[in-house]
CSV table of C-alpha atoms in Angstrom, one decimal:
chain,number,residue,atom,x,y,z
A,30,UNK,CA,-9.8,-26.7,-15.3
A,31,UNK,CA,-8.4,-24.7,-12.4
A,32,UNK,CA,-10.9,-22.7,-10.3
A,33,UNK,CA,-10.2,-19.1,-9.5
A,34,UNK,CA,-10.6,-18.5,-5.8
A,35,UNK,CA,-13.6,-16.4,-5.0
A,36,UNK,CA,-14.6,-14.0,-2.3
A,37,UNK,CA,-17.9,-12.4,-1.3
A,38,UNK,CA,-17.4,-9.0,-2.8
A,39,UNK,CA,-20.2,-7.1,-1.0
A,40,UNK,CA,-18.4,-4.3,0.8
A,41,UNK,CA,-15.2,-4.8,-1.2
A,42,UNK,CA,-16.2,-2.4,-3.9
A,43,UNK,CA,-13.3,0.1,-4.0
A,44,UNK,CA,-14.4,3.4,-5.5
A,45,UNK,CA,-10.9,4.5,-6.5
A,46,UNK,CA,-12.3,7.1,-8.9
A,47,UNK,CA,-13.8,8.7,-5.9
A,48,UNK,CA,-10.4,9.4,-4.4
A,49,UNK,CA,-10.8,13.0,-5.1
A,50,UNK,CA,-14.5,13.1,-5.7
A,51,UNK,CA,-15.2,15.2,-2.6
A,52,UNK,CA,-14.1,18.1,-4.7
A,53,UNK,CA,-16.5,17.3,-7.5
A,54,UNK,CA,-19.3,19.5,-6.1
A,55,UNK,CA,-17.1,22.3,-5.0
A,56,UNK,CA,-16.0,25.3,-6.9
A,57,UNK,CA,-12.9,25.3,-9.1
A,58,UNK,CA,-9.9,24.1,-7.1
A,59,UNK,CA,-7.4,26.8,-6.5
A,60,UNK,CA,-3.7,26.1,-6.0
A,61,UNK,CA,-0.7,28.3,-5.6
A,62,UNK,CA,1.7,26.3,-7.8
A,63,UNK,CA,1.3,26.4,-11.5
A,64,UNK,CA,3.4,24.0,-13.7
A,65,UNK,CA,4.2,24.3,-17.4
A,66,UNK,CA,5.3,21.6,-19.8
A,67,UNK,CA,9.0,21.7,-20.9
A,68,UNK,CA,9.3,19.7,-24.1
A,69,UNK,CA,13.1,19.7,-24.0
A,70,UNK,CA,13.1,18.0,-20.6
A,71,UNK,CA,9.7,16.2,-21.1
A,72,UNK,CA,8.9,17.5,-17.7
A,73,UNK,CA,6.4,19.7,-15.8
A,74,UNK,CA,8.3,22.6,-14.3
A,75,UNK,CA,8.2,25.8,-12.2
A,76,UNK,CA,11.7,27.0,-12.5
A,77,UNK,CA,11.3,29.9,-10.1
A,78,UNK,CA,10.5,27.4,-7.3
A,79,UNK,CA,13.0,24.8,-8.5
A,80,UNK,CA,10.3,22.3,-9.4
A,81,UNK,CA,11.1,19.7,-12.1
A,82,UNK,CA,8.7,16.7,-12.3
A,83,UNK,CA,9.1,13.7,-14.6
A,84,UNK,CA,6.4,11.3,-15.7
A,85,UNK,CA,6.6,8.0,-13.8
A,86,UNK,CA,6.0,4.6,-15.5
A,87,UNK,CA,2.3,3.7,-15.5
A,88,UNK,CA,3.3,0.7,-13.3
A,89,UNK,CA,3.6,3.1,-10.3
A,90,UNK,CA,0.3,4.1,-8.6
A,91,UNK,CA,-0.6,6.2,-5.6
A,92,UNK,CA,-1.9,4.5,-2.5
A,93,UNK,CA,-3.3,7.5,-0.7
A,94,UNK,CA,-4.1,10.9,-2.3
A,95,UNK,CA,-4.4,13.8,0.1
A,96,UNK,CA,-4.8,17.4,-1.1
A,97,UNK,CA,-4.5,19.6,-4.2
A,98,UNK,CA,-1.0,21.1,-4.6
A,99,UNK,CA,-0.4,22.2,-8.1
A,100,UNK,CA,-2.0,22.4,-11.5
A,101,UNK,CA,-0.9,22.0,-15.1
A,102,UNK,CA,-3.3,23.7,-17.5
A,103,UNK,CA,-6.7,22.2,-16.4
A,104,UNK,CA,-5.1,19.1,-14.6
A,105,UNK,CA,-5.0,19.2,-10.8
A,106,UNK,CA,-2.1,17.5,-9.1
A,107,UNK,CA,-2.4,16.1,-5.6
A,108,UNK,CA,0.0,15.2,-2.8
A,109,UNK,CA,0.6,11.6,-1.9
A,110,UNK,CA,0.4,10.7,1.8
A,111,UNK,CA,3.9,10.1,3.3
A,112,UNK,CA,5.7,12.0,0.5
A,113,UNK,CA,7.1,15.5,0.2
A,114,UNK,CA,5.1,17.2,-2.6
A,115,UNK,CA,8.4,18.4,-4.0
A,116,UNK,CA,9.3,14.8,-4.5
A,117,UNK,CA,6.0,13.2,-5.7
A,118,UNK,CA,2.6,14.3,-7.0
A,119,UNK,CA,-0.2,12.5,-8.7
A,120,UNK,CA,-3.1,13.1,-11.0
A,121,UNK,CA,-6.6,12.1,-10.1
A,122,UNK,CA,-6.3,8.3,-10.0
A,123,UNK,CA,-8.3,6.7,-12.8
A,124,UNK,CA,-7.1,3.1,-12.7
A,125,UNK,CA,-3.6,3.5,-14.0
A,126,UNK,CA,-0.4,5.4,-13.3
A,127,UNK,CA,-0.6,9.2,-13.0
A,128,UNK,CA,2.5,9.8,-10.8
A,129,UNK,CA,5.0,12.6,-11.3
A,130,UNK,CA,8.4,12.4,-9.5
A,131,UNK,CA,11.1,15.0,-8.9
A,132,UNK,CA,13.9,14.7,-11.4
A,133,UNK,CA,16.5,14.6,-8.6
A,134,UNK,CA,14.5,12.1,-6.6
A,135,UNK,CA,13.7,9.1,-8.9
A,136,UNK,CA,11.4,6.4,-7.8
A,137,UNK,CA,12.9,3.1,-6.6
A,138,UNK,CA,13.3,0.3,-9.1
A,139,UNK,CA,10.7,-2.4,-8.6
A,140,UNK,CA,13.4,-5.0,-7.6
A,141,UNK,CA,14.7,-2.6,-5.0
A,142,UNK,CA,11.3,-1.8,-3.3
A,143,UNK,CA,11.5,-4.7,-0.8
A,144,UNK,CA,7.8,-5.5,-1.4
A,145,UNK,CA,6.2,-7.4,1.4
A,146,UNK,CA,2.6,-7.9,0.2
A,147,UNK,CA,0.5,-8.1,-2.9
A,148,UNK,CA,-3.1,-7.0,-3.3
A,149,UNK,CA,-5.0,-9.1,-5.8
A,150,UNK,CA,-7.4,-6.7,-7.5
A,151,UNK,CA,-9.7,-6.1,-10.5
A,152,UNK,CA,-9.0,-2.6,-11.7
A,153,UNK,CA,-10.2,0.3,-13.8
A,154,UNK,CA,-11.6,3.5,-12.5
A,155,UNK,CA,-13.2,1.3,-9.9
A,156,UNK,CA,-11.1,-1.3,-8.1
A,157,UNK,CA,-12.2,-4.5,-6.3
A,158,UNK,CA,-9.5,-6.1,-4.1
A,159,UNK,CA,-10.2,-9.8,-3.9
A,160,UNK,CA,-7.4,-11.0,-1.5
A,161,UNK,CA,-3.9,-10.2,-0.1
A,162,UNK,CA,-0.8,-12.3,-0.6
A,163,UNK,CA,1.4,-11.7,2.5
A,164,UNK,CA,3.7,-14.8,2.3
A,165,UNK,CA,7.2,-13.4,2.1
A,166,UNK,CA,8.5,-16.2,-0.1
A,167,UNK,CA,5.6,-15.9,-2.6
A,168,UNK,CA,6.0,-12.1,-2.8
A,169,UNK,CA,9.8,-12.3,-3.3
A,170,UNK,CA,9.5,-15.1,-5.9
A,171,UNK,CA,6.9,-13.1,-7.8
A,172,UNK,CA,9.3,-10.1,-7.9
A,173,UNK,CA,12.2,-12.3,-9.0
A,174,UNK,CA,10.1,-14.0,-11.7
A,175,UNK,CA,9.1,-10.6,-13.2
A,176,UNK,CA,12.5,-9.0,-13.0
A,177,UNK,CA,14.7,-12.0,-13.8
A,178,UNK,CA,12.5,-14.5,-15.6
A,179,UNK,CA,12.8,-15.2,-19.3
A,180,UNK,CA,10.8,-12.8,-21.4
A,181,UNK,CA,8.0,-14.3,-23.5
A,182,UNK,CA,5.3,-12.9,-25.8
A,183,UNK,CA,2.2,-11.5,-24.2
A,184,UNK,CA,-0.5,-14.2,-24.7
A,185,UNK,CA,-3.2,-13.2,-27.0
A,186,UNK,CA,-5.7,-15.6,-25.6
A,187,UNK,CA,-5.6,-14.7,-21.9
A,188,UNK,CA,-9.0,-15.3,-20.4
A,189,UNK,CA,-8.5,-13.9,-16.8
A,190,UNK,CA,-6.7,-10.8,-15.8
A,191,UNK,CA,-6.0,-9.4,-12.3
A,192,UNK,CA,-4.0,-6.4,-11.2
A,193,UNK,CA,-1.4,-7.3,-8.6
A,194,UNK,CA,-0.5,-4.3,-6.6
A,195,UNK,CA,2.9,-4.8,-4.9
A,196,UNK,CA,3.4,-2.8,-1.7
A,197,UNK,CA,6.3,-2.2,0.5
A,198,UNK,CA,6.4,-0.9,4.1
A,199,UNK,CA,9.5,1.0,3.0
A,200,UNK,CA,7.5,3.0,0.5
A,201,UNK,CA,4.2,3.8,2.0
A,202,UNK,CA,1.8,5.6,-0.3
A,203,UNK,CA,3.2,3.8,-3.4
A,204,UNK,CA,2.1,0.6,-5.3
A,205,UNK,CA,3.8,-1.1,-8.2
A,206,UNK,CA,1.0,-2.7,-10.3
A,207,UNK,CA,1.4,-5.5,-12.8
A,208,UNK,CA,-1.0,-7.8,-14.6
A,209,UNK,CA,-1.6,-11.4,-13.7
A,210,UNK,CA,-2.9,-13.3,-16.8
A,211,UNK,CA,-4.3,-16.9,-16.9
A,212,UNK,CA,-5.2,-18.5,-20.2
A,213,UNK,CA,-6.9,-21.7,-21.3
A,214,UNK,CA,-7.7,-24.3,-18.6
A,215,UNK,CA,-5.1,-22.9,-16.2
A,216,UNK,CA,-2.6,-25.7,-16.6
A,217,UNK,CA,1.2,-25.4,-16.4
A,218,UNK,CA,2.4,-22.8,-18.9
A,219,UNK,CA,-0.9,-20.8,-18.7
A,220,UNK,CA,0.2,-18.2,-16.1
A,221,UNK,CA,1.9,-14.9,-16.8
A,222,UNK,CA,2.9,-11.6,-15.3
A,223,UNK,CA,3.0,-8.5,-17.5
A,224,UNK,CA,4.5,-5.1,-16.6
A,225,UNK,CA,2.7,-2.5,-18.6
A,226,UNK,CA,5.4,0.0,-17.9
A,227,UNK,CA,8.4,-2.0,-19.1
A,228,UNK,CA,6.3,-4.2,-21.5
A,229,UNK,CA,8.0,-7.2,-19.9
A,230,UNK,CA,6.0,-10.4,-19.9
A,231,UNK,CA,7.1,-13.6,-18.1
A,232,UNK,CA,5.6,-17.0,-17.6
A,233,UNK,CA,5.4,-18.0,-14.0
A,234,UNK,CA,5.2,-21.5,-12.4
A,235,UNK,CA,1.8,-23.0,-11.8
A,236,UNK,CA,2.6,-23.4,-8.1
A,237,UNK,CA,3.6,-19.8,-7.5
A,238,UNK,CA,0.1,-18.4,-6.9
A,239,UNK,CA,-1.7,-21.8,-6.2
A,240,UNK,CA,-3.9,-21.3,-3.1
A,241,UNK,CA,-3.7,-17.5,-3.4
A,242,UNK,CA,-5.4,-16.8,-6.7
A,243,UNK,CA,-6.5,-20.2,-8.0
A,244,UNK,CA,-6.8,-23.8,-6.8
A,245,UNK,CA,-8.7,-27.1,-7.7
A,246,UNK,CA,-11.9,-26.4,-5.8
A,247,UNK,CA,-14.9,-24.1,-6.1
A,248,UNK,CA,-14.9,-23.2,-2.4
A,249,UNK,CA,-15.6,-19.6,-1.6
A,250,UNK,CA,-13.0,-18.0,0.6
A,251,UNK,CA,-14.1,-16.4,3.8
A,252,UNK,CA,-15.0,-12.7,3.8
A,253,UNK,CA,-12.3,-11.7,6.3
A,254,UNK,CA,-9.6,-9.7,4.7
A,255,UNK,CA,-11.7,-8.1,2.0
A,256,UNK,CA,-10.8,-4.5,1.6
A,257,UNK,CA,-12.4,-1.2,0.8
A,258,UNK,CA,-11.4,2.4,0.3
A,259,UNK,CA,-12.4,4.7,3.1
A,260,UNK,CA,-12.3,8.5,3.4
A,261,UNK,CA,-10.4,9.8,6.4
A,262,UNK,CA,-9.4,13.1,8.0
A,263,UNK,CA,-6.0,13.0,6.5
A,264,UNK,CA,-6.8,11.8,3.0
A,265,UNK,CA,-8.7,9.2,1.1
A,266,UNK,CA,-7.2,5.7,1.1
A,267,UNK,CA,-6.8,4.0,-2.2
A,268,UNK,CA,-5.3,1.3,-0.1
A,269,UNK,CA,-7.2,-1.4,1.7
A,270,UNK,CA,-8.7,-1.5,5.2
A,271,UNK,CA,-10.1,-4.6,6.8
A,272,UNK,CA,-13.9,-5.0,6.5
A,273,UNK,CA,-15.2,-6.6,9.7
């Protein structure tokens, strides 16, 4: 049976749900932009300002939420660090999706993002990042497998699931998140990637993530490179900063 690589989690608890929690104890957030839902366009709009936002696939996630910008009924929408608010907004991050993009500024296709690293995480409203895959060949092959590999049925007996958050220096502030699934004893044919947005599931080779997510030992990886979310003057990082 293959052993999943472990890290000392300690300071690695990522309180992603707290990304906007600083406002929880404040009075009702007030914004100047008020969006309405247009059923014909399936969009949130404010036509007098030329705003027309579409709902992004749940595979896209914000890396850094900054400040309130607009609302839609009782939902507050926030800016994303590095992005013009007229191009991209996000709901309060709760573990999945939540992005809205401008109709005339579509988000990049996953295959075109030029991803250069993958954060291996558990995820819900609270995220724990276990390790980072920064080998260019591994990252590129993972993208190729998911976008070009033969589609298979999603395994019903998957025993281990991680969220792989793909990141690109070309698109700071944005992650593309897919599921890594391992079933059974972790032999050849037991590893899968699943894109919840496209519903695409592919089997990946045993050796692809060997040494990154699993190996044959029970050794605990060193604690260097564990990550946590930290509030800052210019926003709250849902990304990962080194814990020394």
